[in-house]
Coordinates of N, CA and C in Angstrom, one line a residue:
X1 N 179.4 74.5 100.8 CA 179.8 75.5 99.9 C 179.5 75.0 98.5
X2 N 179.1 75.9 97.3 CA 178.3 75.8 96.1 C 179.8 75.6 95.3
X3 N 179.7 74.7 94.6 CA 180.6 74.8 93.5 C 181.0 75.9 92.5
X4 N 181.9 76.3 92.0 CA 182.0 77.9 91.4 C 181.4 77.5 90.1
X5 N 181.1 78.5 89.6 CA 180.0 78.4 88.0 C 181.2 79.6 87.0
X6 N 181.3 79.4 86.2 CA 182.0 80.7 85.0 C 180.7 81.5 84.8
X7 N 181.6 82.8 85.4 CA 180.8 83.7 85.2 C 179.9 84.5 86.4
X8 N 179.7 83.2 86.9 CA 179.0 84.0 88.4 C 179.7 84.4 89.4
X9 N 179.2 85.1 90.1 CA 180.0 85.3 91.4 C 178.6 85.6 92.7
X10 N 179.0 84.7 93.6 CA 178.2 85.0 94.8 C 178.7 85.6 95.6
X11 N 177.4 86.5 96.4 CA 178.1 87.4 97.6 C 177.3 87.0 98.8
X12 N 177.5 86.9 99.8 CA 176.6 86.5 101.1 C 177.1 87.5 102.1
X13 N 176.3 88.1 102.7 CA 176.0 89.3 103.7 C 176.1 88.4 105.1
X14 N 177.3 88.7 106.0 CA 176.9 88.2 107.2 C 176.9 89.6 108.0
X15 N 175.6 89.7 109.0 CA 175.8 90.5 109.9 C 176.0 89.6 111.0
X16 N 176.9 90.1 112.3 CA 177.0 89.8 113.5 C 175.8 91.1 114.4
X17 N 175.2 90.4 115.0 CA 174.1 90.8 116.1 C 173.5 90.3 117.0
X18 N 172.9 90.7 117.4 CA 171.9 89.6 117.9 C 170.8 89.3 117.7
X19 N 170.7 87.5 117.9 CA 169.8 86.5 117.3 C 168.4 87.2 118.5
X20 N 167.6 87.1 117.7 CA 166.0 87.1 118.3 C 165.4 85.6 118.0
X21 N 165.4 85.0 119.5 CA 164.0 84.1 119.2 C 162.9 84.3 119.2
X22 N 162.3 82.9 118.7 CA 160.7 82.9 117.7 C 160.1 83.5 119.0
X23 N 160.0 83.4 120.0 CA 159.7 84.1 121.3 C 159.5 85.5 121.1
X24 N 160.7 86.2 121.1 CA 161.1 87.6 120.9 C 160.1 87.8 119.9
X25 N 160.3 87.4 118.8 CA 159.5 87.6 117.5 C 158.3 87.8 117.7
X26 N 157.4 86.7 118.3 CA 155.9 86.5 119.0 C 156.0 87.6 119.7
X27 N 156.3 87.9 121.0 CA 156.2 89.1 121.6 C 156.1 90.4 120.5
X28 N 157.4 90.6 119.9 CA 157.2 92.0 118.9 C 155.9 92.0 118.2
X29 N 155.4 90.7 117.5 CA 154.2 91.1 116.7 C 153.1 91.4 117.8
X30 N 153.2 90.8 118.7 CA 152.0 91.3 119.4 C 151.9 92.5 120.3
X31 N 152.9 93.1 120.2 CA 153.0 94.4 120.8 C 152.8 95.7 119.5
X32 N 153.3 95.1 118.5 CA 153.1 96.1 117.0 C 151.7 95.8 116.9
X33 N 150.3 94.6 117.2 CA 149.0 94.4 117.2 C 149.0 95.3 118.0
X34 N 148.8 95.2 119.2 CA 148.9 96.4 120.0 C 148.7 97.7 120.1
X35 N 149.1 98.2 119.8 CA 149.4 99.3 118.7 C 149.3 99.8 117.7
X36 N 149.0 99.3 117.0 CA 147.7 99.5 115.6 C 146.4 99.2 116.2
X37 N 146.0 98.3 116.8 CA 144.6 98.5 117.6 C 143.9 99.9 117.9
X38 N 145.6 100.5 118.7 CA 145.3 101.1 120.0 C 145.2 102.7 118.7
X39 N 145.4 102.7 118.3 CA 145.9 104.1 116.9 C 144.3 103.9 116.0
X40 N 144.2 102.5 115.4 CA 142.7 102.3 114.9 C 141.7 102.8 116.3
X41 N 141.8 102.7 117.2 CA 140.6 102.7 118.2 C 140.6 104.5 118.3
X42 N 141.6 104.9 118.3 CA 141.8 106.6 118.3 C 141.1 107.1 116.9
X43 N 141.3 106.2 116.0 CA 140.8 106.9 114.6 C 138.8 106.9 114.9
X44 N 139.2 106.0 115.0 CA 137.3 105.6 115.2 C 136.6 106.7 116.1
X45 N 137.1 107.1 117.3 CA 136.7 107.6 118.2 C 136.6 109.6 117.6
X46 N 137.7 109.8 116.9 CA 137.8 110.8 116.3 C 136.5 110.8 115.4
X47 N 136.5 110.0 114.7 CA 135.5 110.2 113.7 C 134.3 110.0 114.0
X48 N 133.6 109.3 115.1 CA 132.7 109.7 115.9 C 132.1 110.8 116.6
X49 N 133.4 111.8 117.1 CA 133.4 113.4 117.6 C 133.0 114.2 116.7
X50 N 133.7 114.1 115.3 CA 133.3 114.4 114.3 C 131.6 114.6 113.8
X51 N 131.3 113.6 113.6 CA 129.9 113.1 113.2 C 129.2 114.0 113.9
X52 N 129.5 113.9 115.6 CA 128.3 114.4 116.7 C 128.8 115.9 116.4
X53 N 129.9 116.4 115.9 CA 130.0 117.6 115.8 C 129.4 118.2 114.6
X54 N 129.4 117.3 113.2 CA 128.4 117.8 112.3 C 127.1 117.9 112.5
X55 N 126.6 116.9 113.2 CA 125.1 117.0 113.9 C 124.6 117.8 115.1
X56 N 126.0 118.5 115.6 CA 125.0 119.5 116.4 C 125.4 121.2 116.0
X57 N 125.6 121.1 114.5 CA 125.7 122.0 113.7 C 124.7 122.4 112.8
X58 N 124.0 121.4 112.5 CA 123.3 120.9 111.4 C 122.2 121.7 111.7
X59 N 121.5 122.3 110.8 CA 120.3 123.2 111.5 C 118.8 122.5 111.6
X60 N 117.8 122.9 112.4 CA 116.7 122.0 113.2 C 116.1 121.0 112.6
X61 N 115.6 121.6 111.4 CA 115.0 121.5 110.3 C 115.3 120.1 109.8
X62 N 116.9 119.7 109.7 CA 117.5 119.2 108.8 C 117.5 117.6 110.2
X63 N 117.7 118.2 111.0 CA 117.9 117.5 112.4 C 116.1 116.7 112.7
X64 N 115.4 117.1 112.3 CA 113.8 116.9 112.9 C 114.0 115.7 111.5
X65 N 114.1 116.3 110.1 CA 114.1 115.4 109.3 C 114.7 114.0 109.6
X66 N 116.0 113.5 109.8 CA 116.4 113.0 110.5 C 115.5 112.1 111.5
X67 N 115.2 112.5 112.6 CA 114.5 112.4 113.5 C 112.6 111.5 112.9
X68 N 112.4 111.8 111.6 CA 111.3 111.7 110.7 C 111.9 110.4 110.3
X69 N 113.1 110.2 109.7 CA 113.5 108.8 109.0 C 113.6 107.7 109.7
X70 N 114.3 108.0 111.0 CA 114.0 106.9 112.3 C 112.5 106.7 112.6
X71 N 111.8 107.4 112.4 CA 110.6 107.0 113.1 C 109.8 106.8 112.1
X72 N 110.2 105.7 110.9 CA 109.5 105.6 109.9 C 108.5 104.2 110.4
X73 N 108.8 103.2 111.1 CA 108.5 102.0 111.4 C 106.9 102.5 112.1
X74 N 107.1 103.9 113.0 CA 105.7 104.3 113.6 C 104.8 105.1 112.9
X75 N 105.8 105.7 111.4 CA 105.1 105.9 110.4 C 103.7 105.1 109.7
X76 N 104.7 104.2 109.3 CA 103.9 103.0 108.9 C 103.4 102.7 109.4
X77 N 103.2 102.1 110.4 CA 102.0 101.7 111.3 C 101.1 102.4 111.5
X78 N 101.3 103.5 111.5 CA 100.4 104.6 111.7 C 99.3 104.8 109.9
X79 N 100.4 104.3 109.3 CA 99.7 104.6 107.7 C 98.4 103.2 107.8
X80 N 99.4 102.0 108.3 CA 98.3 100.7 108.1 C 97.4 100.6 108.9
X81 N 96.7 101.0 109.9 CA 96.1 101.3 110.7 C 94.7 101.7 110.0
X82 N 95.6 103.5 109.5 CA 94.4 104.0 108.0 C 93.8 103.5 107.6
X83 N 95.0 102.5 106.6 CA 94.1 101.4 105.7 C 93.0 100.8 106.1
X84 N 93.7 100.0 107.2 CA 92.6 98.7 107.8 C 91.4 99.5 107.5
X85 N 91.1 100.8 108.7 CA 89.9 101.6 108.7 C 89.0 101.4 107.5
X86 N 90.0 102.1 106.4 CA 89.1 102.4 105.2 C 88.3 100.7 104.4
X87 N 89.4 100.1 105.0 CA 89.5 98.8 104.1 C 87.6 98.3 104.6
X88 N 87.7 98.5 106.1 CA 86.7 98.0 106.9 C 85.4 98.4 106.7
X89 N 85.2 99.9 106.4 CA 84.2 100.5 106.1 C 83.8 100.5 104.7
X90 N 84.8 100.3 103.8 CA 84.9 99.7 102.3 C 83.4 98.3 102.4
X91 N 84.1 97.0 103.4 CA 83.5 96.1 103.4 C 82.4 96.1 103.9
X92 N 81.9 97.1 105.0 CA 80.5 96.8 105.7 C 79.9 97.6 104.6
X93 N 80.5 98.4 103.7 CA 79.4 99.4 102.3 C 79.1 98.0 101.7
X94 N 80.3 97.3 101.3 CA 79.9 95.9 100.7 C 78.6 95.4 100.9
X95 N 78.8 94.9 102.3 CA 78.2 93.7 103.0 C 76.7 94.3 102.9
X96 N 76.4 95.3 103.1 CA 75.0 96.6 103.1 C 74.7 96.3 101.7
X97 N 75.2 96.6 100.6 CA 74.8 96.8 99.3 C 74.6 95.6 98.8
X98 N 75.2 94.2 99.2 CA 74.3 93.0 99.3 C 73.9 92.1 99.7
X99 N 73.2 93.3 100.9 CA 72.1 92.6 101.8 C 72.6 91.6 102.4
X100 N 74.2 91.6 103.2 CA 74.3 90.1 104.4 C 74.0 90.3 105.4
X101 N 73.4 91.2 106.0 CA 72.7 91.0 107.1 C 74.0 91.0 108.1
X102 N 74.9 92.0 107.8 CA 76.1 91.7 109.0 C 76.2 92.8 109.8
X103 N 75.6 92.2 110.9 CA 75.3 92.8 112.4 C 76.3 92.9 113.4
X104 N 76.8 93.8 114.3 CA 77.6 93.4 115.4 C 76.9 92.0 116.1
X105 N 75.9 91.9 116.7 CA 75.2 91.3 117.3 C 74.8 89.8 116.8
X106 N 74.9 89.6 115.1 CA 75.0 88.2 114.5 C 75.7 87.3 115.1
X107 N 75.4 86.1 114.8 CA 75.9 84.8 115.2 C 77.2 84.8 114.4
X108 N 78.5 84.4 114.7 CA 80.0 84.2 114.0 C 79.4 83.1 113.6
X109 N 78.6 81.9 112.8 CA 78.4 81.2 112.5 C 77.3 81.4 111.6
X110 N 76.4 82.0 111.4 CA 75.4 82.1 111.0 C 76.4 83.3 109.4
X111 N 77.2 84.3 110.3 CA 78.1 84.8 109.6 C 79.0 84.1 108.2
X112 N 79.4 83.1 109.2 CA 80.6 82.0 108.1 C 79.8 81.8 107.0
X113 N 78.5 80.9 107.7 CA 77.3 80.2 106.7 C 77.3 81.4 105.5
X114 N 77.1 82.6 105.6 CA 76.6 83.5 104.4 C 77.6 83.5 103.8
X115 N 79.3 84.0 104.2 CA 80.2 83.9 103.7 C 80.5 82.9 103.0
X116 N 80.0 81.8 103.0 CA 80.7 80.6 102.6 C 79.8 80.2 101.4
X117 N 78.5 81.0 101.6 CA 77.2 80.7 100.3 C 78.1 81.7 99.3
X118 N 78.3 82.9 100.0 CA 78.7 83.9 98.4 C 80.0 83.7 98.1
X119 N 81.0 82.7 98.8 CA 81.9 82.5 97.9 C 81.6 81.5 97.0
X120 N 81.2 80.1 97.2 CA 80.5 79.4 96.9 C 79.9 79.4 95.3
X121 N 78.6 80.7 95.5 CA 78.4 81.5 94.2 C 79.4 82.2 93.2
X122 N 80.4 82.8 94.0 CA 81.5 82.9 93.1 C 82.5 82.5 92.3
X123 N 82.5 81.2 93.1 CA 83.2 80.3 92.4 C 82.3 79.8 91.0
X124 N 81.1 79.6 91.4 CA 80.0 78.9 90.4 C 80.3 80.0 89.1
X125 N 80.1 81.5 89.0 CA 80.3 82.1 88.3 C 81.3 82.2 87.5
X126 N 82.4 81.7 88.0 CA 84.2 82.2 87.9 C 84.2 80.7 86.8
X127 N 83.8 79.5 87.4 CA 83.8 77.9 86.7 C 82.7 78.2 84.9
X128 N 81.5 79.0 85.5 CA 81.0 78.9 84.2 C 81.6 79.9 83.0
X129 N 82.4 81.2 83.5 CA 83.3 81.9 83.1 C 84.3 81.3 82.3
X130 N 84.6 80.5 82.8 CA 85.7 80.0 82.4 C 85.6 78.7 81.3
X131 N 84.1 78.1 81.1 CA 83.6 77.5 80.5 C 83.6 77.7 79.3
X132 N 82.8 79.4 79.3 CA 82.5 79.7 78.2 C 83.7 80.2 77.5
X133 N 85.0 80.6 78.2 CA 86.3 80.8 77.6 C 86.7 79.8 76.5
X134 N 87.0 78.7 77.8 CA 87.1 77.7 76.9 C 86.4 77.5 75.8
X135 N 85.4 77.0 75.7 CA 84.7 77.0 74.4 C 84.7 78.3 73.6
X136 N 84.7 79.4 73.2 CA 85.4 80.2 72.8 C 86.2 79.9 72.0
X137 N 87.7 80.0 73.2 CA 88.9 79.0 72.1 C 88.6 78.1 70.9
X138 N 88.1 76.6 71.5 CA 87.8 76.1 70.9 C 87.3 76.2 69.6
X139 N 86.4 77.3 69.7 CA 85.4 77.9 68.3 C 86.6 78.4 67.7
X140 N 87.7 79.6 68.6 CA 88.6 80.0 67.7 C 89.8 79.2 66.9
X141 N 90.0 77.9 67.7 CA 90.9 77.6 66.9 C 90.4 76.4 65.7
X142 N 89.0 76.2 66.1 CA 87.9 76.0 64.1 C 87.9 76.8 63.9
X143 N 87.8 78.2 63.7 CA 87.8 79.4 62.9 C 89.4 78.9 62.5
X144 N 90.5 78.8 63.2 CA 91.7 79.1 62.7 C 92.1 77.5 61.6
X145 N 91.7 76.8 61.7 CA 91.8 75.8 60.9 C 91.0 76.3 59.6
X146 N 89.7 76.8 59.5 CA 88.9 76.7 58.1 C 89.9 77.9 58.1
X147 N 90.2 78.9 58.3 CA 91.4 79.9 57.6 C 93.0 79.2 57.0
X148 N 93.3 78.0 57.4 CA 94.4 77.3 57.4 C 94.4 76.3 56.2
X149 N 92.8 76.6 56.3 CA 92.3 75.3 55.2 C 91.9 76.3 54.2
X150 N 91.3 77.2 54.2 CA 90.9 78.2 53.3 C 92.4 78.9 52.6
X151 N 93.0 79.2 52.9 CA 94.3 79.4 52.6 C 94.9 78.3 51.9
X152 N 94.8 77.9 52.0 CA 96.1 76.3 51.7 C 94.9 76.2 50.1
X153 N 93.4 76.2 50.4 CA 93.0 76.2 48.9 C 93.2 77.5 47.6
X154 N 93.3 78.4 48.7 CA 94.1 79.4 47.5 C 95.1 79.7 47.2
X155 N 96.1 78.9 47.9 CA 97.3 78.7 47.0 C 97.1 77.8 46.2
X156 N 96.5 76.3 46.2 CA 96.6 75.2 45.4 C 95.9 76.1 44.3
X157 N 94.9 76.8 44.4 CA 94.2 77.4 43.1 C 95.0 78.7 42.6
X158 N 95.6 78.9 43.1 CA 96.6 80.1 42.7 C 97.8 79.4 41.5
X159 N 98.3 78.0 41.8 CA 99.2 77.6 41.4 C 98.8 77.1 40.2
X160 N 97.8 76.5 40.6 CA 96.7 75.8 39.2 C 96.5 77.0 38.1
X161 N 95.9 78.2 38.6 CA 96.2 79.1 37.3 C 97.2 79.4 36.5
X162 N 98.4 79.7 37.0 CA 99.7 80.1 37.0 C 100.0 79.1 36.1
X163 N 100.2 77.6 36.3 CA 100.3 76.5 35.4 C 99.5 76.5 33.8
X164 N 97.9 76.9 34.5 CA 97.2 77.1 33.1 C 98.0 78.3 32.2
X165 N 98.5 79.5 32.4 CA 98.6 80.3 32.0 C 100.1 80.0 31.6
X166 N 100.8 79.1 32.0 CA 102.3 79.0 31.5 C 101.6 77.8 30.3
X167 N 101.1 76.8 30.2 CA 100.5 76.1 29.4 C 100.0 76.7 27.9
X168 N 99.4 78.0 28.2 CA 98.9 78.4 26.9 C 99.4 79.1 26.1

């Protein structure tokens, strides 16, 4: 029993009933699981009837469309396929316009060998490319110094007048 305080007053609620064990308790919740399962599993199923019921409302049209979005995977494939083709015929116009000699009937080796000359060349082109860039720069950034230097002398001569002319 709590010592009395001035001013407070405590009240305590006894009911007589009956005690439920942690037992009893365990059982109830899993009977109230139970049963919200069983009410969620009803809702789901509703809204599934639903769905199939807007869809076989839905007019053909709208339904084929549909039917178009699922089968986008055999779309595409069907698009890359295209490609390849074009890609292919792209390359043998290539291969014709400079002269590789690529035959069904060629050697896969004798093949590589050409391949491997005209990349080869391309690189050689791409390296001297890139040579002349460089040097380029180079030239540009001596152009940007005699501008840096050319400048820097028309200020010093700019200031030098200014001086003369506060002088006289």
């Amino acid at each position: 029993k709590m010592p009395p305080y001035p001013g407070v007053a405590q009240v305590m609620e006894i009911s007589q009933g009956t005690r439920q064990t942690k037992k009893e308790k365990n059982d109830d919740w899993a009977a109230e699981y139970a049963a919200y399962s069983t009410e969620k599993e009803k809702e789901r199923d509703e809204e599934e009837r639903q769905q199939q019921r807007q869809q076989q409302e839905l007019p053909q049209s709208q339904q084929n469309h549909n039917d178009e979005e699922e089968d986008w995977a055999v779309q595409y494939h069907n698009y890359c396929v295209e490609k390849e083709a074009k890609v292919a015929v792209e390359e043998k116009q290539k291969a014709t316009a400079t002269n590789l000699n690529v035959e069904e009937g060629e050697d896969w080796a004798v093949q590589y060998h050409n391949h491997c000359v005209e990349n080869e060349a391309r690189l050689a082109r791409e390296e001297g490319e890139l040579e002349k860039a460089k040097n380029n720069a180079e030239d540009t950034s001596a152009a940007e110094e005699s501008w840096e230097t050319g400048y820097a002398k028309y200020l010093i001569k700019k200031a030098e007048e200014e001086q003369k002319k506060q002088s006289d």
